[in-house]
XYZ file of C-alpha atoms in Angstrom:
524
model
C 23.247 71.517 177.620
C 22.642 72.383 173.954
C 20.346 75.220 173.084
C 17.462 75.032 170.651
C 19.537 76.808 167.976
C 22.435 74.319 168.283
C 20.047 71.351 168.055
C 18.537 72.704 164.829
C 22.019 73.355 163.424
C 23.182 69.786 164.124
C 19.950 68.417 162.637
C 20.523 70.429 159.417
C 24.128 69.194 159.160
C 23.000 65.541 159.571
C 20.238 65.949 156.947
C 22.639 67.595 154.421
C 25.178 64.810 154.923
C 22.514 62.184 154.198
C 21.475 64.067 151.017
C 25.091 64.339 149.822
C 25.623 60.643 150.448
C 22.455 59.741 148.540
C 23.567 61.826 145.527
C 27.124 60.470 145.704
C 28.442 64.018 145.220
C 31.780 63.524 146.983
C 32.715 60.483 144.880
C 31.861 62.345 141.646
C 33.875 65.398 142.725
C 36.851 63.152 143.479
C 36.649 61.480 140.038
C 36.439 64.851 138.278
C 39.501 66.101 140.146
C 41.508 63.000 139.237
C 40.464 63.297 135.562
C 41.481 66.955 135.445
C 44.850 66.097 137.013
C 45.421 63.301 134.469
C 44.563 65.605 131.548
C 46.982 68.250 132.758
C 49.699 65.638 133.258
C 49.213 64.233 129.712
C 49.382 67.747 128.245
C 52.602 68.475 130.100
C 54.155 65.222 128.883
C 53.481 65.888 125.171
C 56.487 66.313 122.892
C 57.859 69.824 122.575
C 61.122 71.652 122.086
C 62.972 72.594 125.259
C 64.759 75.928 125.369
C 67.948 76.712 127.264
C 67.454 77.799 130.862
C 68.310 81.502 131.159
C 71.386 82.263 133.185
C 70.829 84.315 136.375
C 71.729 87.981 136.073
C 75.149 88.778 137.509
C 75.194 92.540 136.931
C 73.951 94.637 139.906
C 70.801 96.699 139.579
C 71.586 100.321 138.766
C 69.345 102.989 140.315
C 68.703 105.802 137.891
C 69.393 109.343 139.118
C 68.889 112.659 137.364
C 71.777 114.956 136.506
C 70.393 117.538 138.954
C 70.489 115.164 141.941
C 74.027 114.111 141.002
C 75.171 117.740 140.848
C 75.981 117.664 137.116
C 75.296 120.209 134.398
C 72.500 119.426 131.891
C 73.601 117.665 128.692
C 71.531 119.955 126.431
C 72.204 123.472 125.291
C 68.529 124.374 125.196
C 65.739 124.044 122.683
C 66.772 123.162 119.102
C 66.736 125.706 116.303
C 63.434 126.046 114.530
C 61.393 125.139 117.622
C 58.159 127.071 117.879
C 55.549 126.946 120.584
C 52.580 129.075 119.674
C 48.987 128.264 120.479
C 46.148 128.661 118.046
C 43.302 127.162 119.915
C 44.855 123.874 120.997
C 47.456 123.552 118.199
C 51.150 123.180 119.077
C 53.831 122.865 116.383
C 57.176 121.176 117.011
C 59.823 120.807 114.264
C 61.444 117.454 115.110
C 64.654 116.218 113.531
C 64.376 112.984 111.507
C 64.701 109.886 113.649
C 67.879 107.857 113.095
C 67.589 104.657 111.098
C 67.345 101.534 113.270
C 70.252 99.155 113.103
C 69.465 95.681 111.760
C 69.980 92.792 114.187
C 71.258 90.553 111.356
C 74.635 88.870 111.674
C 76.349 89.112 108.290
C 78.838 86.346 109.051
C 78.934 82.571 109.514
C 76.940 81.482 112.576
C 78.327 78.538 114.596
C 75.920 75.910 115.896
C 76.829 76.788 119.495
C 75.578 80.342 118.955
C 72.486 79.418 116.935
C 71.318 76.458 119.065
C 68.428 77.372 121.361
C 67.535 73.924 122.621
C 68.145 72.443 126.034
C 70.785 69.747 125.845
C 73.069 68.804 122.973
C 72.578 68.892 119.208
C 75.154 66.104 118.743
C 72.510 63.395 118.053
C 71.167 65.499 115.154
C 74.652 65.896 113.719
C 75.301 62.139 114.042
C 71.999 61.314 112.361
C 72.515 63.617 109.355
C 76.128 62.546 108.906
C 74.996 58.933 109.121
C 72.531 59.622 106.320
C 75.438 60.980 104.258
C 77.605 57.908 104.831
C 75.048 55.434 103.550
C 72.512 55.448 100.791
C 69.072 55.978 102.299
C 67.120 56.823 99.174
C 64.642 54.340 97.820
C 62.553 54.559 94.715
C 61.444 58.140 94.328
C 57.694 58.465 94.433
C 57.387 62.161 93.710
C 59.303 64.041 91.072
C 61.566 62.332 88.579
C 60.154 58.856 89.108
C 56.432 58.503 88.844
C 53.765 58.235 86.210
C 55.346 58.687 82.779
C 53.480 60.137 79.844
C 53.164 58.245 76.584
C 53.888 60.628 73.700
C 50.914 59.267 71.738
C 48.561 59.625 74.676
C 46.435 62.621 75.541
C 47.913 64.494 78.488
C 44.511 64.582 80.175
C 44.359 60.741 80.332
C 45.702 59.494 83.646
C 48.156 56.588 83.553
C 47.479 53.721 85.917
C 50.364 52.625 88.067
C 51.741 49.128 88.377
C 53.865 47.543 91.059
C 56.534 46.170 88.780
C 59.707 48.050 87.890
C 59.984 48.970 84.222
C 62.559 50.720 82.052
C 61.559 53.835 80.149
C 63.390 56.488 78.227
C 62.728 60.086 79.235
C 64.028 62.680 76.821
C 65.165 65.948 78.334
C 66.428 68.803 76.196
C 69.752 70.267 77.096
C 69.443 73.769 78.589
C 71.357 76.773 77.410
C 75.086 76.838 78.346
C 74.552 80.026 80.305
C 72.536 78.173 82.904
C 73.777 74.652 83.442
C 75.042 71.672 81.470
C 74.183 69.132 84.109
C 71.182 67.578 82.317
C 71.970 64.864 79.791
C 70.052 64.579 76.579
C 68.937 61.026 77.159
C 69.258 58.649 80.111
C 67.566 55.642 81.622
C 65.387 55.981 84.725
C 64.201 52.898 86.622
C 60.557 53.618 87.253
C 58.506 52.140 90.056
C 55.268 54.145 90.110
C 53.412 53.821 93.364
C 50.034 55.094 94.398
C 47.495 54.472 97.078
C 44.410 52.974 95.483
C 41.323 54.661 96.900
C 37.930 53.267 96.064
C 34.753 55.343 96.159
C 36.716 58.572 96.382
C 39.015 58.279 99.365
C 39.419 55.997 102.346
C 40.675 57.998 105.293
C 41.270 54.789 107.268
C 44.401 54.225 105.169
C 46.041 57.157 106.970
C 46.250 57.505 110.754
C 47.535 60.045 113.272
C 49.117 58.619 116.424
C 49.883 60.545 119.675
C 53.634 59.952 119.330
C 53.543 61.647 115.903
C 52.448 65.007 117.351
C 54.998 67.557 118.632
C 55.654 71.263 118.950
C 58.819 71.720 116.907
C 59.224 75.522 116.916
C 57.789 78.278 119.156
C 56.286 80.500 116.421
C 53.917 80.281 113.473
C 55.240 77.803 110.888
C 55.881 79.190 107.403
C 57.475 76.096 105.879
C 57.627 72.387 106.725
C 59.713 69.784 104.867
C 60.546 66.093 105.243
C 64.157 64.977 105.044
C 64.199 63.280 101.577
C 65.391 59.956 102.997
C 63.519 56.680 103.127
C 65.153 55.200 106.237
C 65.170 58.250 108.541
C 61.881 59.952 109.330
C 62.755 63.584 110.092
C 60.857 66.859 109.700
C 62.291 70.385 109.414
C 60.134 73.454 110.138
C 60.796 77.195 109.901
C 58.736 79.723 111.825
C 57.919 83.435 111.957
C 60.573 84.198 114.585
C 63.515 82.964 112.448
C 63.760 79.552 114.116
C 64.472 76.293 112.292
C 63.519 73.135 114.163
C 64.381 69.519 113.357
C 62.276 66.637 114.677
C 63.593 63.073 114.413
C 60.464 60.922 114.706
C 62.570 57.766 115.086
C 64.034 59.043 118.379
C 62.460 57.255 121.362
C 64.740 58.676 124.068
C 62.920 61.365 126.089
C 66.199 62.506 127.590
C 67.324 63.425 124.067
C 64.789 66.312 123.833
C 62.255 63.904 122.246
C 64.357 64.178 119.068
C 63.625 67.939 118.679
C 66.471 70.375 118.036
C 65.899 74.132 117.776
C 68.198 76.624 116.004
C 67.815 80.379 115.356
C 69.823 81.185 112.188
C 67.590 84.123 111.160
C 66.003 87.180 112.745
C 62.801 87.204 110.647
C 60.323 84.659 109.216
C 61.898 81.638 107.465
C 60.472 81.496 103.937
C 62.092 78.307 102.541
C 64.020 75.202 103.570
C 65.827 73.181 100.880
C 67.843 70.004 101.432
C 70.778 69.658 99.044
C 69.928 66.963 96.531
C 73.169 64.952 96.790
C 74.274 66.033 100.248
C 71.534 65.805 102.874
C 73.854 67.125 105.601
C 73.633 70.547 103.921
C 70.407 72.494 104.350
C 69.705 75.883 102.699
C 67.351 78.362 104.410
C 66.060 81.756 103.276
C 64.342 84.418 105.337
C 62.552 87.754 105.284
C 65.689 89.203 106.934
C 67.335 89.102 103.476
C 69.757 86.272 104.254
C 70.323 82.872 102.660
C 72.284 80.512 104.898
C 73.803 77.085 104.255
C 73.578 74.794 107.266
C 76.716 72.662 106.999
C 76.349 69.853 109.559
C 79.879 68.557 109.023
C 81.357 71.961 109.917
C 78.652 72.732 112.518
C 78.035 76.195 111.110
C 75.384 78.227 109.279
C 77.419 79.764 106.435
C 76.253 83.033 104.861
C 75.524 82.480 101.148
C 73.739 85.705 100.192
C 72.578 88.905 101.855
C 70.394 91.775 100.732
C 68.442 94.608 102.330
C 65.185 93.236 100.843
C 63.112 90.305 102.049
C 63.542 86.908 100.390
C 60.073 85.383 99.957
C 60.834 82.045 98.245
C 63.726 79.817 97.254
C 64.069 76.621 95.256
C 66.563 74.422 93.405
C 66.178 72.902 89.976
C 66.310 69.082 89.724
C 69.839 67.835 89.028
C 71.307 71.328 89.540
C 72.454 71.741 93.135
C 74.991 74.493 92.315
C 72.322 77.103 91.550
C 69.757 78.812 93.768
C 66.558 80.290 92.351
C 64.957 82.784 94.680
C 62.745 85.869 94.780
C 63.386 89.101 96.617
C 61.636 92.418 97.085
C 58.619 93.015 94.779
C 58.652 90.581 91.877
C 62.444 90.285 91.466
C 63.820 86.860 90.505
C 67.469 85.951 91.024
C 69.679 83.022 89.966
C 72.704 82.597 92.240
C 75.756 80.460 91.389
C 77.003 78.813 94.559
C 80.422 77.968 93.091
C 81.142 81.437 91.740
C 79.396 83.189 94.630
C 77.617 85.684 92.388
C 74.326 86.394 90.667
C 74.036 84.952 87.153
C 70.689 86.444 86.086
C 68.280 88.946 87.600
C 64.781 89.710 86.255
C 61.554 91.388 87.361
C 58.956 88.694 86.659
C 55.975 90.031 88.631
C 54.582 93.338 89.777
C 54.442 92.155 93.403
C 56.188 89.590 95.595
C 56.769 86.042 94.329
C 55.415 83.559 96.881
C 56.569 80.247 95.398
C 58.986 78.833 92.798
C 58.677 75.307 91.435
C 60.168 73.275 88.547
C 58.596 70.677 86.316
C 60.031 67.271 87.429
C 60.065 65.944 83.861
C 61.175 69.198 82.122
C 63.383 71.087 84.603
C 63.728 74.080 82.275
C 60.007 74.879 82.784
C 59.445 76.916 85.948
C 56.254 78.013 87.742
C 55.904 81.115 89.919
C 53.007 82.445 91.998
C 52.612 86.031 93.038
C 50.592 88.423 95.174
C 49.669 90.222 91.924
C 47.061 87.499 91.343
C 48.868 85.396 88.721
C 50.595 82.046 88.442
C 52.987 81.972 85.481
C 55.005 79.379 83.556
C 58.445 80.278 82.224
C 61.005 78.617 79.955
C 64.478 79.159 81.428
C 66.084 78.591 78.017
C 64.405 81.660 76.524
C 64.779 84.117 79.385
C 67.900 85.860 78.185
C 65.966 89.007 77.213
C 65.591 91.915 79.592
C 61.838 91.386 79.782
C 61.030 87.643 79.691
C 57.736 86.414 78.311
C 55.550 83.850 80.015
C 54.523 80.549 78.444
C 51.131 80.528 80.205
C 49.465 82.705 82.805
C 46.727 81.576 85.197
C 44.814 84.574 86.514
C 43.110 84.858 89.903
C 41.205 87.770 91.397
C 43.338 87.839 94.546
C 46.858 86.906 95.656
C 48.221 83.499 94.627
C 50.338 81.897 97.352
C 51.485 78.716 95.606
C 51.792 77.051 92.209
C 53.159 73.478 92.188
C 53.627 70.877 89.462
C 52.154 67.418 89.902
C 54.564 64.444 90.270
C 54.210 63.573 86.580
C 54.673 67.203 85.506
C 51.439 67.120 83.499
C 49.378 69.334 85.823
C 49.876 72.543 87.782
C 47.840 73.518 90.888
C 47.666 77.081 92.219
C 46.159 78.217 95.527
C 44.673 81.701 95.809
C 42.916 83.886 98.329
C 39.980 84.150 95.914
C 38.864 80.758 97.317
C 39.854 78.701 94.262
C 42.376 76.015 93.421
C 43.443 76.662 89.839
C 44.453 73.774 87.551
C 46.521 73.987 84.337
C 46.614 70.944 82.057
C 47.246 69.955 78.454
C 50.364 69.358 76.396
C 51.160 73.088 76.543
C 49.197 73.800 79.725
C 46.544 75.497 77.643
C 43.533 74.078 79.554
C 42.400 75.922 82.662
C 39.719 75.243 85.264
C 39.191 76.100 88.928
C 37.956 74.193 91.994
C 36.262 76.009 94.842
C 37.961 75.828 98.248
C 37.738 78.168 101.210
C 41.213 79.726 101.482
C 40.131 82.752 103.545
C 42.620 82.432 106.381
C 43.030 85.096 109.038
C 46.161 87.179 109.565
C 47.236 84.931 112.450
C 47.858 81.755 110.434
C 49.913 81.146 107.296
C 48.100 81.159 103.978
C 46.980 77.814 102.590
C 49.133 76.122 99.974
C 47.746 73.099 98.173
C 50.331 70.345 97.564
C 50.205 67.226 95.406
C 50.261 63.789 96.957
C 52.231 60.834 95.639
C 50.662 60.889 92.166
C 48.379 63.134 90.114
C 45.202 61.922 91.807
C 44.921 64.137 94.885
C 45.750 67.597 96.223
C 46.088 68.149 99.979
C 45.227 71.545 101.459
C 44.366 72.886 104.903
C 40.831 73.298 106.206
C 39.635 76.035 108.588
C 37.865 73.365 110.665
C 41.191 71.856 111.806
C 41.185 69.260 109.053
C 43.030 68.464 105.819
C 40.977 68.504 102.626
C 41.678 65.935 99.911
C 40.772 67.315 96.468
C 40.425 65.195 93.344
C 41.345 67.373 90.314
C 39.603 64.963 87.959
C 36.295 65.147 89.867
C 36.898 68.884 90.575
C 35.805 68.658 94.199
C 36.840 67.716 97.719
C 36.396 63.969 98.135
C 37.332 63.569 101.813
C 38.642 65.295 104.920
C 41.425 64.049 107.167
C 40.530 64.802 110.756
C 41.530 63.492 114.169
C 40.892 64.726 117.754
C 44.664 64.972 118.183
C 44.829 67.718 115.532
C 43.742 70.707 117.644
C 44.773 73.534 115.308
C 44.468 74.459 111.615
C 47.112 72.694 109.473
C 48.081 75.650 107.269
C 51.251 74.266 105.638
C 51.504 70.642 104.407
C 54.223 68.452 102.925
C 54.066 64.874 101.605
C 57.074 62.616 102.063
C 58.783 62.165 98.663
C 59.769 58.528 99.344
C 57.255 57.073 101.853
C 53.762 56.800 100.417
C 51.142 57.728 102.991
C 53.429 59.869 105.175
C 52.133 63.457 105.375
C 52.974 66.383 107.687
C 50.644 69.262 108.611
C 51.924 72.301 110.533
C 50.107 75.005 112.487
C 50.407 78.591 113.689
C 51.362 77.376 117.160
C 54.486 75.551 115.970
C 52.958 72.053 116.098
C 53.581 69.401 113.475
C 51.173 66.484 112.915
C 52.555 63.528 110.946
C 50.008 61.208 109.354
C 51.260 57.751 108.377
C 49.892 54.822 106.400
C 48.557 51.909 108.407
């Protein structure tokens, strides 16, 4: 027979069960658990690089024992000469010998793909894709660079030219550079021009660009310093270099999950990757530079990262001049600028252009002899390569900022230059001789944990794209001198610090983050 206490206990249990049933607590708890499980499953199934599985250790564990317990004599003859141990209060003085210099982990030799590949699986599909690009012409009408809005000589450089959809023939005169540099540019040639632009009404229509879940992936494990599209119209591929020396390739056209989701990870460097350059007439050759002082040529046909150049100083930026794929233009150490001849394998010219490191190098698409550099010394400078034979070259124009300048890029038409600085301004140079200067406010105050913002031009001279600290992409109109719209999407869960616009596909834009993710926006 139940006691009074047991009867009250059973009554309380029955009453609590009725209350739980009335509130439907158990059903809600079950739905929350299923939702949490689904969220975790979707996160685990997102695209990401897959590293090799580490091999199990085969060497036995060695137990450390002192020389005394092993019955051996000490390996030291006593205290070193000059050692003093006297106490003045709590002060103790020790004269220590200088520490030996650490050995660099760099490999100063060609690096085979098998040694550099860090992914799980095979890199053969990447090799087949890039070699397939070589075997057939995949380039359409160039949107950025040589082909774009063309300036009328009788028109004011500040007047924007409207684009049309028809193909027209124009003559673009380019002066021949000095023989000491290159003779690859002809004096006069025909360029078929098909200017294209996205027409935005009332500022900017963000609905023209979209971000889909399948266009989001983690390409490299570390903070991304540089992101570039493969300059090919038919193959949508992104290359990214990170802080750890990794270079990742992501083929967005790959739909086979067993093929690593189209992501292939290599480690050709031992320090941050500063630049990635695709050879202009040979897309199966990719040039990378790094803070480890190495420039490597990724030769897909030979499956090797060849060593092009090595130095004890960091290489902060690298570029190639249009129509001149046999020369490399790069910066090293503090303000030093170098021109390297790939055929001769030696330096052609070497100058000190800035007082501090050079962060970016860019060339005017319509006048390749005009070069722009940005520097931590707070300046963005224009140079004429034809008149730089002197020991101390003179600038054509200098755009001054109060803090470090991390980029200076020409617009697709070559009529404008945009610089991005830590003083929270986007600087603009315009005019026939780039004599006009104005600045647009933008918050560029990034922390030490993400890469510094670099504003890039879109597919014409109408818009500049730059990262936003609120996990968005700002669209700046240089004519209106303000931000006209922000690109944002719930899928973009980190700050897009480095951005690149596809040179052939209008509306295709990549943003990269400090976590190694790449977000590719596409036109609807």
